[in-house]
Structure formats: C-alpha cells, structure tokens
Short mmCIF file of N, CA and C in Angstrom, two decimals:
data_model
loop_
_atom_site.label_atom_id
_atom_site.label_comp_id
_atom_site.label_asym_id
_atom_site.label_seq_id
_atom_site.Cartn_x
_atom_site.Cartn_y
_atom_site.Cartn_z
N MET A 1 -22.42 4.65 12.70
CA MET A 1 -21.54 5.21 12.18
C MET A 1 -21.27 5.35 10.47
N SER A 2 -21.42 6.40 9.54
CA SER A 2 -21.83 5.93 8.29
C SER A 2 -20.35 5.16 8.08
N VAL A 3 -20.62 4.78 6.76
CA VAL A 3 -19.53 4.07 5.63
C VAL A 3 -18.66 5.13 5.50
N MET A 4 -18.94 6.33 4.98
CA MET A 4 -18.35 7.01 4.51
C MET A 4 -17.25 7.79 5.90
N ARG A 5 -17.76 8.14 6.80
CA ARG A 5 -17.06 8.24 7.93
C ARG A 5 -16.09 7.46 8.16
N LEU A 6 -16.65 6.16 8.30
CA LEU A 6 -15.52 4.76 8.58
C LEU A 6 -14.54 5.07 7.64
N TYR A 7 -14.73 5.01 6.13
CA TYR A 7 -13.84 5.33 5.49
C TYR A 7 -13.37 5.94 5.07
N ARG A 8 -13.28 7.48 6.02
CA ARG A 8 -12.52 8.43 5.79
C ARG A 8 -11.50 8.40 6.61
N GLY A 9 -11.94 8.24 7.84
CA GLY A 9 -11.52 7.74 9.20
C GLY A 9 -10.20 6.81 8.98
N TYR A 10 -10.55 5.59 8.49
CA TYR A 10 -9.76 4.72 7.75
C TYR A 10 -8.70 4.93 6.69
N GLU A 11 -8.78 5.63 6.32
CA GLU A 11 -8.07 6.72 4.91
C GLU A 11 -6.65 7.40 5.92
N ARG A 12 -7.43 8.29 6.72
CA ARG A 12 -6.39 8.75 7.99
C ARG A 12 -5.22 7.97 8.50
N PHE A 13 -5.58 6.63 9.02
CA PHE A 13 -4.58 5.88 9.65
C PHE A 13 -3.47 5.50 8.71
N ALA A 14 -4.70 5.21 7.44
CA ALA A 14 -3.39 4.63 6.14
C ALA A 14 -2.35 5.58 5.32
N ALA A 15 -2.92 7.46 5.51
CA ALA A 15 -2.33 7.91 5.41
C ALA A 15 -1.02 8.35 6.23
N VAL A 16 -1.27 8.05 7.00
CA VAL A 16 0.05 8.08 8.25
C VAL A 16 0.76 6.58 7.95
N LEU A 17 0.50 5.64 7.58
CA LEU A 17 1.41 4.72 7.56
C LEU A 17 2.04 4.83 6.12
N ALA A 18 1.37 5.38 4.62
CA ALA A 18 1.57 6.11 3.70
C ALA A 18 2.94 6.63 3.95
N ALA A 19 2.32 7.57 5.00
CA ALA A 19 3.87 8.44 5.13
C ALA A 19 4.88 7.73 5.73
N ILE A 20 4.90 7.03 6.84
CA ILE A 20 6.36 6.10 7.17
C ILE A 20 6.85 5.52 5.74
N ALA A 21 6.03 5.37 4.72
CA ALA A 21 6.23 4.39 3.55
C ALA A 21 7.29 5.54 2.86
N ALA A 22 6.51 6.55 2.26
CA ALA A 22 7.15 7.74 2.20
C ALA A 22 8.59 8.07 2.80
N PHE A 23 8.72 8.12 4.10
CA PHE A 23 10.00 8.54 4.54
C PHE A 23 10.52 7.34 4.56
N LEU A 24 10.58 6.20 4.67
CA LEU A 24 11.46 4.95 3.81
C LEU A 24 11.61 5.10 2.93
N ILE A 25 10.99 5.45 2.23
CA ILE A 25 11.31 5.33 0.26
C ILE A 25 12.88 6.94 0.77
N LEU A 26 12.30 8.21 1.22
CA LEU A 26 13.25 8.85 1.21
C LEU A 26 14.43 8.54 1.82
N ALA A 27 14.74 8.03 3.57
CA ALA A 27 15.64 7.10 3.71
C ALA A 27 16.74 6.22 3.22
N MET A 28 15.87 5.20 2.42
CA MET A 28 16.22 4.16 1.58
C MET A 28 17.61 5.36 0.37
N SER A 29 16.63 6.23 -0.49
CA SER A 29 17.55 6.97 -1.09
C SER A 29 18.77 7.61 -0.64
N PHE A 30 18.77 7.77 0.59
CA PHE A 30 20.19 8.41 1.02
C PHE A 30 21.11 7.24 1.39
N TRP A 31 20.28 6.34 1.97
CA TRP A 31 21.72 5.26 2.29
C TRP A 31 22.21 4.58 0.80
N ILE A 32 21.08 4.13 -0.34
CA ILE A 32 21.33 3.84 -1.16
C ILE A 32 23.01 4.91 -2.19
N THR A 33 22.45 6.04 -2.00
CA THR A 33 23.02 7.13 -2.57
C THR A 33 24.81 6.94 -1.47
N TYR A 34 24.49 6.92 -0.44
CA TYR A 34 25.80 6.94 0.48
C TYR A 34 26.90 5.38 0.25
N ASP A 35 25.56 4.42 -0.60
CA ASP A 35 26.53 3.74 -0.91
C ASP A 35 27.09 3.71 -1.99
N VAL A 36 26.52 4.24 -2.82
CA VAL A 36 26.96 4.05 -4.22
C VAL A 36 28.03 4.95 -3.85
N VAL A 37 27.91 6.11 -3.42
CA VAL A 37 29.22 6.84 -3.19
C VAL A 37 30.45 6.39 -2.81
N THR A 38 30.51 6.35 -1.37
CA THR A 38 31.67 5.33 -0.49
C THR A 38 32.05 4.58 -1.94
N ARG A 39 31.48 3.36 -2.13
CA ARG A 39 31.70 2.21 -3.65
C ARG A 39 32.71 2.99 -4.40
N THR A 40 32.05 4.19 -5.03
CA THR A 40 32.36 4.99 -6.17
C THR A 40 33.84 5.53 -5.91
N LEU A 41 33.68 6.46 -4.61
CA LEU A 41 34.93 7.26 -4.52
C LEU A 41 35.64 6.67 -3.45
N PHE A 42 35.63 5.68 -2.95
CA PHE A 42 36.06 5.37 -1.66
C PHE A 42 36.69 3.72 -1.89
N ASP A 43 36.13 2.93 -2.71
CA ASP A 43 36.25 1.96 -3.10
C ASP A 43 36.01 1.39 -1.53
N PHE A 44 34.94 1.63 -0.59
CA PHE A 44 34.56 0.78 0.52
C PHE A 44 33.16 1.14 0.43
N ALA A 45 32.59 -0.55 0.51
CA ALA A 45 31.65 -1.21 0.33
C ALA A 45 30.71 -1.24 1.89
N SER A 46 29.05 -0.90 1.14
CA SER A 46 28.23 -0.93 2.64
C SER A 46 27.36 -1.87 2.37
N PRO A 47 27.37 -3.63 2.74
CA PRO A 47 26.84 -4.23 2.01
C PRO A 47 25.62 -4.14 3.13
N TRP A 48 25.23 -3.54 4.17
CA TRP A 48 24.28 -3.33 5.13
C TRP A 48 23.23 -2.91 4.18
N ALA A 49 23.74 -1.91 3.20
CA ALA A 49 22.95 -0.88 2.38
C ALA A 49 21.94 -1.46 1.47
N PHE A 50 22.19 -2.36 1.29
CA PHE A 50 21.32 -3.90 0.51
C PHE A 50 20.17 -4.21 0.84
N ASP A 51 20.79 -4.95 1.91
CA ASP A 51 19.66 -5.74 2.69
C ASP A 51 18.86 -4.88 3.41
N LEU A 52 19.63 -3.52 3.85
CA LEU A 52 18.24 -2.91 4.73
C LEU A 52 17.47 -1.97 3.42
N ALA A 53 18.00 -2.51 2.31
CA ALA A 53 16.84 -1.83 1.31
C ALA A 53 16.25 -2.57 0.99
N GLU A 54 16.10 -4.10 1.17
CA GLU A 54 15.37 -5.32 0.50
C GLU A 54 14.15 -5.03 1.68
N TYR A 55 14.58 -5.23 2.89
CA TYR A 55 13.00 -4.96 4.06
C TYR A 55 12.94 -3.83 4.17
N ALA A 56 13.62 -2.72 3.59
CA ALA A 56 12.57 -1.50 3.18
C ALA A 56 11.42 -1.87 2.17
N LEU A 57 11.93 -2.12 1.19
CA LEU A 57 11.15 -2.35 0.04
C LEU A 57 9.65 -3.14 0.45
N VAL A 58 9.79 -4.05 1.32
CA VAL A 58 8.57 -4.83 1.71
C VAL A 58 7.74 -4.22 2.53
N TRP A 59 8.78 -3.53 3.63
CA TRP A 59 7.67 -2.66 4.02
C TRP A 59 6.94 -1.45 3.99
N ILE A 60 8.12 -1.21 2.39
CA ILE A 60 7.19 0.03 1.63
C ILE A 60 5.82 0.11 1.18
N THR A 61 6.24 -1.52 0.20
CA THR A 61 4.99 -2.28 -0.20
C THR A 61 3.34 -2.15 0.77
N PHE A 62 3.31 -2.47 1.82
CA PHE A 62 2.67 -3.36 2.86
C PHE A 62 2.05 -1.91 3.68
N LEU A 63 2.81 -0.88 3.67
CA LEU A 63 2.59 0.20 4.65
C LEU A 63 1.57 1.19 3.63
N GLY A 64 1.73 0.96 2.23
CA GLY A 64 1.44 1.82 1.26
C GLY A 64 0.39 1.53 0.73
N ALA A 65 0.35 0.08 0.86
CA ALA A 65 -0.95 -0.47 -0.18
C ALA A 65 -2.26 -0.25 0.02
N PRO A 66 -2.76 0.29 1.46
CA PRO A 66 -3.96 0.22 1.77
C PRO A 66 -4.61 1.71 1.61
N TRP A 67 -3.63 2.92 1.73
CA TRP A 67 -3.82 4.26 1.60
C TRP A 67 -4.25 4.21 -0.09
N VAL A 68 -3.13 3.32 -1.00
CA VAL A 68 -3.14 3.71 -2.22
C VAL A 68 -5.03 3.16 -3.12
N LEU A 69 -5.08 1.78 -2.35
CA LEU A 69 -6.06 1.47 -2.35
C LEU A 69 -7.67 2.38 -2.10
N LEU A 70 -7.69 3.16 -0.99
CA LEU A 70 -8.72 3.54 -0.65
C LEU A 70 -8.67 5.23 -1.01
N GLN A 71 -7.77 5.49 -1.77
CA GLN A 71 -7.56 6.81 -2.45
C GLN A 71 -8.20 6.39 -3.58
N ASP A 72 -7.71 5.02 -4.38
CA ASP A 72 -8.38 4.73 -5.50
C ASP A 72 -7.28 4.54 -6.94
N ARG A 73 -6.25 4.62 -6.27
CA ARG A 73 -4.87 5.09 -7.27
C ARG A 73 -4.02 4.28 -7.43
N HIS A 74 -4.44 3.21 -7.61
CA HIS A 74 -3.79 1.96 -7.87
C HIS A 74 -4.25 1.94 -9.49
N ILE A 75 -3.35 0.93 -10.36
CA ILE A 75 -3.43 0.67 -11.57
C ILE A 75 -5.42 -0.67 -11.78
N ARG A 76 -5.67 0.17 -12.82
CA ARG A 76 -7.37 -0.02 -12.79
C ARG A 76 -7.75 -0.26 -14.16
N ILE A 77 -8.33 -1.12 -14.97
CA ILE A 77 -8.48 -1.27 -16.55
C ILE A 77 -10.33 -0.82 -16.25
N GLU A 78 -10.42 0.21 -16.57
CA GLU A 78 -11.20 1.35 -16.25
C GLU A 78 -12.40 1.05 -18.00
N LEU A 79 -11.83 1.14 -18.99
CA LEU A 79 -12.47 0.47 -20.79
C LEU A 79 -13.48 -0.54 -19.80
N LEU A 80 -13.65 -1.55 -19.68
CA LEU A 80 -14.68 -2.13 -19.65
C LEU A 80 -15.52 -1.80 -19.11
N THR A 81 -15.08 -1.30 -17.31
CA THR A 81 -16.23 -0.60 -16.72
C THR A 81 -16.75 0.18 -16.66
N GLU A 82 -16.41 1.28 -17.16
CA GLU A 82 -16.86 2.25 -17.77
C GLU A 82 -18.22 2.07 -18.81
N GLN A 83 -17.82 1.03 -19.54
CA GLN A 83 -19.16 1.03 -20.14
C GLN A 83 -20.34 -0.16 -19.95
N LEU A 84 -19.82 -0.56 -18.65
CA LEU A 84 -21.21 -1.32 -17.68
C LEU A 84 -22.22 -0.06 -17.20
N PRO A 85 -23.19 -0.89 -16.79
CA PRO A 85 -24.56 -0.15 -16.28
C PRO A 85 -24.06 0.16 -14.72
N ILE A 86 -24.37 1.16 -14.03
CA ILE A 86 -24.16 1.22 -12.78
C ILE A 86 -24.37 -0.15 -11.93
N GLY A 87 -25.18 -0.94 -11.87
CA GLY A 87 -25.78 -2.01 -11.69
C GLY A 87 -24.40 -2.94 -11.69
N ALA A 88 -23.70 -3.17 -12.87
CA ALA A 88 -23.12 -4.21 -13.43
C ALA A 88 -22.08 -3.91 -12.65
N GLN A 89 -21.72 -2.40 -12.85
CA GLN A 89 -20.50 -1.80 -12.14
C GLN A 89 -20.47 -2.38 -10.68
N ARG A 90 -21.65 -2.10 -9.95
CA ARG A 90 -21.57 -2.05 -8.66
C ARG A 90 -21.54 -3.75 -8.28
N LEU A 91 -21.88 -4.54 -9.12
CA LEU A 91 -21.83 -6.01 -8.67
C LEU A 91 -20.46 -6.76 -9.02
N LEU A 92 -19.84 -6.23 -10.18
CA LEU A 92 -18.59 -6.46 -10.34
C LEU A 92 -17.42 -5.85 -9.68
N GLY A 93 -17.19 -4.66 -8.77
CA GLY A 93 -16.73 -4.35 -7.61
C GLY A 93 -17.13 -4.81 -6.41
N ILE A 94 -18.38 -5.76 -6.34
CA ILE A 94 -18.54 -5.87 -5.05
C ILE A 94 -17.46 -7.63 -4.86
N ALA A 95 -17.68 -8.48 -6.59
CA ALA A 95 -16.79 -9.50 -6.63
C ALA A 95 -15.49 -9.44 -6.56
N MET A 96 -15.30 -8.22 -7.16
CA MET A 96 -13.27 -7.81 -6.88
C MET A 96 -13.35 -8.13 -5.36
N SER A 97 -13.56 -6.82 -4.73
CA SER A 97 -13.40 -6.29 -3.61
C SER A 97 -13.64 -8.03 -2.49
N THR A 98 -14.42 -8.65 -2.60
CA THR A 98 -14.59 -9.63 -1.76
C THR A 98 -13.76 -10.82 -1.74
N LEU A 99 -13.58 -11.08 -3.42
CA LEU A 99 -12.61 -12.13 -3.95
C LEU A 99 -11.26 -11.45 -3.16
N ALA A 100 -10.89 -9.89 -3.26
CA ALA A 100 -9.38 -9.43 -3.13
C ALA A 100 -9.04 -9.50 -1.35
N PHE A 101 -10.07 -9.70 -0.82
CA PHE A 101 -10.65 -9.53 0.85
C PHE A 101 -9.92 -11.04 0.98
N PHE A 102 -10.60 -11.92 0.62
CA PHE A 102 -10.65 -13.48 0.53
C PHE A 102 -8.86 -13.72 0.37
N VAL A 103 -8.44 -13.09 -0.85
CA VAL A 103 -6.80 -13.41 -0.72
C VAL A 103 -6.22 -12.47 0.09
N CYS A 104 -6.24 -11.46 0.74
CA CYS A 104 -5.48 -11.02 1.68
C CYS A 104 -5.24 -11.36 3.00
N LEU A 105 -7.16 -12.56 3.33
CA LEU A 105 -6.96 -13.11 4.86
C LEU A 105 -5.89 -14.44 4.59
N LEU A 106 -6.31 -14.86 3.07
CA LEU A 106 -5.17 -15.88 2.73
C LEU A 106 -3.89 -15.48 2.84
N LEU A 107 -3.04 -14.68 2.17
CA LEU A 107 -2.00 -14.15 2.61
C LEU A 107 -1.62 -14.23 3.84
N ALA A 108 -2.42 -13.36 4.68
CA ALA A 108 -2.33 -12.72 6.26
C ALA A 108 -2.33 -14.19 6.75
N TRP A 109 -2.69 -15.09 6.67
CA TRP A 109 -2.82 -16.32 7.36
C TRP A 109 -1.78 -17.24 6.85
N ILE A 110 -1.21 -17.23 5.92
CA ILE A 110 0.04 -17.91 5.47
C ILE A 110 1.58 -17.53 5.95
N THR A 111 0.92 -16.06 6.22
CA THR A 111 2.72 -15.33 6.50
C THR A 111 2.15 -15.22 7.65
N ALA A 112 1.71 -15.26 8.63
CA ALA A 112 1.62 -15.33 10.12
C ALA A 112 1.87 -16.65 10.39
N GLU A 113 1.61 -17.46 9.97
CA GLU A 113 1.94 -18.57 9.90
C GLU A 113 3.36 -19.04 10.04
N ALA A 114 3.91 -18.28 9.03
CA ALA A 114 5.42 -18.02 8.92
C ALA A 114 6.19 -17.04 9.69
N ALA A 115 5.49 -16.24 9.98
CA ALA A 115 5.69 -15.54 11.40
C ALA A 115 6.24 -16.09 12.36
N ILE A 116 5.42 -16.61 13.12
CA ILE A 116 5.38 -17.29 14.24
C ILE A 116 6.45 -18.40 14.23
N GLY A 117 6.37 -19.17 12.67
CA GLY A 117 7.43 -20.53 12.85
C GLY A 117 9.03 -19.81 13.21
N TYR A 118 9.12 -18.60 12.43
CA TYR A 118 10.05 -17.97 12.53
C TYR A 118 10.65 -17.50 13.83
N TYR A 119 9.65 -16.98 14.81
CA TYR A 119 9.68 -16.57 16.34
C TYR A 119 9.99 -17.63 17.05
N GLN A 120 9.12 -18.99 17.07
CA GLN A 120 9.38 -19.96 17.70
C GLN A 120 10.61 -20.88 17.52
N GLY A 121 10.90 -20.74 16.54
CA GLY A 121 12.44 -21.41 15.62
C GLY A 121 13.73 -20.28 15.92
N ASP A 122 13.44 -19.44 16.28
CA ASP A 122 14.30 -17.89 16.85
C ASP A 122 15.32 -17.92 15.56
N ALA A 123 14.01 -18.14 14.28
CA ALA A 123 15.20 -18.13 12.82
C ALA A 123 15.92 -16.52 12.79
N MET A 124 17.44 -16.71 12.14
CA MET A 124 17.78 -15.52 12.08
C MET A 124 18.16 -14.95 10.54
N MET A 125 18.19 -13.93 10.06
CA MET A 125 18.70 -13.52 8.79
C MET A 125 19.91 -13.79 8.40
N PRO A 126 19.83 -14.97 7.26
CA PRO A 126 21.53 -15.27 6.64
C PRO A 126 21.80 -13.93 6.03
N ARG A 127 22.12 -13.19 6.65
CA ARG A 127 22.73 -11.91 5.99
C ARG A 127 24.05 -10.80 6.93
N ILE A 128 24.13 -9.85 5.98
CA ILE A 128 24.86 -8.84 7.40
C ILE A 128 24.53 -8.81 8.33
N TRP A 129 22.90 -8.53 8.54
CA TRP A 129 22.95 -7.97 9.38
C TRP A 129 22.05 -9.25 10.48
N ARG A 130 22.72 -9.97 11.49
CA ARG A 130 22.04 -10.91 12.00
C ARG A 130 20.79 -10.31 13.03
N ILE A 131 19.68 -10.64 12.34
CA ILE A 131 18.82 -9.93 12.62
C ILE A 131 17.48 -11.23 13.52
N PRO A 132 16.54 -10.99 13.83
CA PRO A 132 15.41 -12.09 13.81
C PRO A 132 14.44 -12.16 12.62
N LYS A 133 14.28 -13.19 12.10
CA LYS A 133 13.83 -13.21 10.23
C LYS A 133 12.73 -12.70 10.94
N VAL A 134 11.91 -12.73 11.76
CA VAL A 134 10.61 -12.76 12.47
C VAL A 134 10.23 -11.19 12.15
N TRP A 135 10.83 -10.17 12.49
CA TRP A 135 10.78 -8.71 12.09
C TRP A 135 10.86 -7.89 10.88
N PRO A 136 11.77 -8.29 9.76
CA PRO A 136 11.75 -7.74 8.35
C PRO A 136 10.37 -7.95 7.65
N TYR A 137 9.85 -9.45 7.69
CA TYR A 137 8.81 -9.84 7.39
C TYR A 137 7.41 -10.05 7.98
N LEU A 138 7.83 -9.23 9.16
CA LEU A 138 6.29 -9.00 10.72
C LEU A 138 5.32 -8.84 9.58
N ILE A 139 5.34 -7.53 8.77
CA ILE A 139 4.67 -6.61 8.00
C ILE A 139 3.61 -7.21 6.93
N LEU A 140 4.52 -8.61 6.73
CA LEU A 140 3.26 -9.16 5.25
C LEU A 140 2.09 -9.59 6.25
N PRO A 141 1.65 -10.63 7.11
CA PRO A 141 0.36 -10.69 7.93
C PRO A 141 -0.40 -9.20 8.23
N VAL A 142 1.01 -8.28 9.06
CA VAL A 142 0.01 -7.08 9.39
C VAL A 142 -0.77 -6.45 8.44
N GLY A 143 0.18 -5.85 7.04
CA GLY A 143 -0.10 -5.60 5.95
C GLY A 143 -1.07 -6.50 5.59
N SER A 144 -1.35 -7.63 5.06
CA SER A 144 -2.06 -8.07 4.31
C SER A 144 -3.48 -8.01 5.24
N VAL A 145 -3.67 -7.64 6.84
CA VAL A 145 -4.77 -7.55 7.45
C VAL A 145 -5.57 -6.09 7.67
N LEU A 146 -4.57 -4.74 7.23
CA LEU A 146 -4.86 -3.68 6.99
C LEU A 146 -5.34 -3.53 5.38
N LEU A 147 -4.90 -4.32 4.80
CA LEU A 147 -5.25 -4.31 3.27
C LEU A 147 -6.78 -4.61 3.11
N GLY A 148 -6.71 -5.67 3.66
CA GLY A 148 -8.32 -6.74 3.59
C GLY A 148 -9.30 -5.46 4.26
N ILE A 149 -8.92 -5.28 5.32
CA ILE A 149 -10.25 -4.03 5.54
C ILE A 149 -9.88 -3.32 5.04
N ALA A 150 -9.38 -2.64 4.21
CA ALA A 150 -9.27 -1.28 3.04
C ALA A 150 -10.04 -2.65 2.05
N PHE A 151 -10.27 -3.45 1.78
CA PHE A 151 -10.98 -3.74 0.61
C PHE A 151 -12.54 -4.07 1.21
N VAL A 152 -12.81 -4.38 2.79
CA VAL A 152 -13.96 -4.29 3.46
C VAL A 152 -14.70 -2.80 3.20
N LEU A 153 -14.11 -1.47 3.55
CA LEU A 153 -14.47 -0.54 3.13
C LEU A 153 -14.84 0.00 1.97
N ARG A 154 -14.07 -0.64 1.16
CA ARG A 154 -14.20 -0.53 -0.50
C ARG A 154 -15.70 -1.53 -0.70
N LEU A 155 -15.74 -2.45 -0.20
CA LEU A 155 -17.08 -3.37 -0.79
C LEU A 155 -17.92 -2.18 0.42
N ALA A 156 -18.17 -2.04 1.42
CA ALA A 156 -19.13 -0.88 2.34
C ALA A 156 -19.68 0.18 0.95
N LEU A 157 -18.81 0.13 0.41
CA LEU A 157 -19.07 1.72 -0.48
C LEU A 157 -19.89 1.23 -1.52
N TYR A 158 -19.07 0.16 -2.40
CA TYR A 158 -20.08 -0.81 -3.05
C TYR A 158 -21.76 -0.68 -2.92
N PHE A 159 -21.90 -1.07 -1.86
CA PHE A 159 -23.12 -1.47 -0.86
C PHE A 159 -23.99 -0.01 -0.85
N THR A 160 -23.21 0.96 -0.56
CA THR A 160 -24.14 2.07 -0.18
C THR A 160 -23.70 3.02 -0.92
N ALA A 161 -23.15 3.32 -1.75
CA ALA A 161 -22.76 4.69 -2.67
C ALA A 161 -24.04 4.57 -3.94
N PRO A 162 -24.78 5.62 -4.18
CA PRO A 162 -25.83 5.13 -5.49
C PRO A 162 -25.07 5.26 -6.97
N ASN A 163 -23.96 5.72 -6.78
CA ASN A 163 -22.68 5.97 -8.12
C ASN A 163 -21.27 5.07 -7.63
N PRO A 164 -21.07 4.10 -7.20
CA PRO A 164 -19.66 3.46 -6.23
C PRO A 164 -18.76 4.13 -6.89
N GLU A 165 -18.50 3.97 -8.69
CA GLU A 165 -16.92 4.17 -9.33
C GLU A 165 -17.17 5.39 -9.54
N ALA A 166 -18.23 6.62 -9.69
CA ALA A 166 -18.13 7.85 -10.08
C ALA A 166 -17.12 8.25 -8.26
N ALA A 167 -17.85 7.61 -7.48
CA ALA A 167 -17.31 8.26 -6.19
C ALA A 167 -15.77 7.95 -5.92
N LEU A 168 -15.36 6.83 -6.63
CA LEU A 168 -13.94 6.24 -6.61
C LEU A 168 -13.15 7.13 -7.53
N ARG A 169 -14.24 7.37 -9.09
CA ARG A 169 -12.88 8.41 -9.34
C ARG A 169 -12.78 9.43 -8.89
N GLU A 170 -13.60 10.34 -8.36
CA GLU A 170 -13.58 12.00 -7.80
C GLU A 170 -12.32 11.22 -6.78
N ARG A 171 -12.54 10.28 -6.01
CA ARG A 171 -11.30 10.34 -4.69
C ARG A 171 -10.45 10.65 -5.44
N ALA A 172 -10.17 9.51 -6.61
CA ALA A 172 -8.69 9.41 -7.44
C ALA A 172 -8.18 10.09 -7.75
N ALA A 173 -9.11 11.20 -8.68
CA ALA A 173 -8.98 12.54 -9.08
C ALA A 173 -8.41 13.71 -8.22
N ALA A 174 -9.44 13.53 -6.94
CA ALA A 174 -8.85 14.74 -5.97
C ALA A 174 -7.54 15.37 -5.60
N GLY A 175 -7.07 15.98 -5.85
CA GLY A 175 -6.18 16.84 -5.58
C GLY A 175 -5.03 16.36 -6.96
N GLN A 176 -5.44 15.89 -7.95
CA GLN A 176 -4.76 15.71 -9.17
C GLN A 176 -4.36 16.96 -10.15
N ALA A 177 -5.35 17.72 -10.38
CA ALA A 177 -5.31 19.12 -10.56
C ALA A 177 -4.22 19.78 -10.83
N SER A 178 -3.52 20.33 -11.77
CA SER A 178 -2.37 21.29 -10.94
C SER A 178 -4.00 22.82 -10.92
N GLU A 179 -3.10 23.99 -10.46
CA GLU A 179 -4.05 25.03 -10.27
C GLU A 179 -4.01 25.79 -11.48
N PRO A 180 -2.79 25.85 -12.44
CA PRO A 180 -3.51 26.03 -13.98
C PRO A 180 -4.78 25.63 -14.55
N GLU A 181 -4.39 23.86 -14.78
CA GLU A 181 -5.44 22.94 -15.27
C GLU A 181 -6.57 23.32 -14.40
N ALA A 182 -6.97 23.25 -13.13
CA ALA A 182 -8.13 23.89 -12.03
C ALA A 182 -8.70 25.17 -12.53
N GLY A 183 -7.81 26.08 -13.28
CA GLY A 183 -8.22 27.34 -13.28
C GLY A 183 -8.96 27.61 -14.18
N ALA A 184 -8.38 26.86 -15.78
CA ALA A 184 -8.82 26.58 -16.78
C ALA A 184 -10.08 25.16 -16.73
N ILE A 185 -10.53 25.08 -16.50
CA ILE A 185 -11.55 23.90 -15.87
C ILE A 185 -12.84 24.82 -15.70
N GLU A 186 -12.82 25.63 -14.69
CA GLU A 186 -13.38 26.51 -14.07
C GLU A 186 -13.77 27.63 -14.77
N ALA A 187 -13.06 27.80 -15.99
CA ALA A 187 -13.01 29.30 -17.04
C ALA A 187 -13.76 28.53 -17.74
N LYS A 188 -13.57 27.20 -18.45
CA LYS A 188 -13.87 26.51 -19.26
C LYS A 188 -15.66 26.62 -19.15
N GLU A 189 -15.98 26.25 -17.65
CA GLU A 189 -17.78 26.02 -16.91
C GLU A 189 -18.12 27.11 -17.02
N ALA A 190 -17.48 28.64 -16.73
CA ALA A 190 -18.05 29.89 -16.95
C ALA A 190 -18.70 29.81 -17.96
N LEU A 191 -17.72 29.68 -19.24
CA LEU A 191 -18.25 30.23 -20.56
C LEU A 191 -19.75 29.24 -21.05
#
C-alpha cells in the first residue's frame, strides 16, 4: 500500500474526528448562549455550562489536531523553510516530524498513566457534575496517539515525496481559493 493511500485513508478518519470537534464547537456555542441569555434576562445561572465548555475545549483540541496536521493547516514559519534547498527541507521536516512524534508518545504515556490512576482511584471531578475524572481527560492519551500517527504519516511523506514541502503546501491550499479567485487565476494563466 502506498504512503499516499495510507495518508488519505487516515486523513478521512481524521476528518470524521474533526467533524465531531466542529459539532462540539457548534453545541458549545448554543449552551454558552443559553447560559448568557438566562443569566442576563432571568438571573438564572447555569454553572454546568462552564464545566461542559472546559471539557469540550479539551476534546475539540485533541479531536481536531490530527486533521489539521494532515491538511498542513497549522501555524508554520515558512520563511526559512522556503529558502532552503529541497534536500535540506526534507531533513528539517524529518527531524521535526520525528521530534513531534516522540513528544506525542511522551504525552500519551504521561496522560495514560494519569487516566489509569484516575480510573483506579475512582477520582471524581470536583465540579458541578460529579463524573469520573477519567472521562473528560481520556482524550489526552487517545488524541496524542492519533496525532502521533499523523506525524508518522507526515514523516513517511518526507521520505517518499519528491518535493514534500510543495506537496504539503498543495494540501494546505486545496479548497482555499474562492470561486472568483480561482476563475481569476485561470484567466491569468490563459493569457
């Protein structure tokens, strides 16, 4: 199986996770709006909304991160990278992806140990919702592993693509141009 087929397959899976994260953002906007409206108009607070927003933000971050990385839509400093020859770009990409992979493994290890400790100790959240502490934070080790897999795929791209930085720029730009801009570009190329 080719690297790009694996990349695209995992990217589809990551897109599903990102869609779940997007749904959580939408839901959070509704329950925070509900809290603001009831607090302002009816002097009725919903303390559960704050707790739920905290938990959702953690889940949103770790569910969306693999897709953002695979799409290369994260923040990057390209000023230096674009000035380097392709070979140096490849080496830098390999070094950064390898380092990031090991950071993800370390984060997964540490947070998995914490989650196991929460589960074994039957730790509860000291909040409005008395739920087991393991549930809101279980996404940290799981999400770290998922992000680590994305870095492995990115690493494979650096090893196999003729020009990996150009391939990543193309992935990041895909679908970004609006219709009029795309038409203007085509018109310019026709001249």
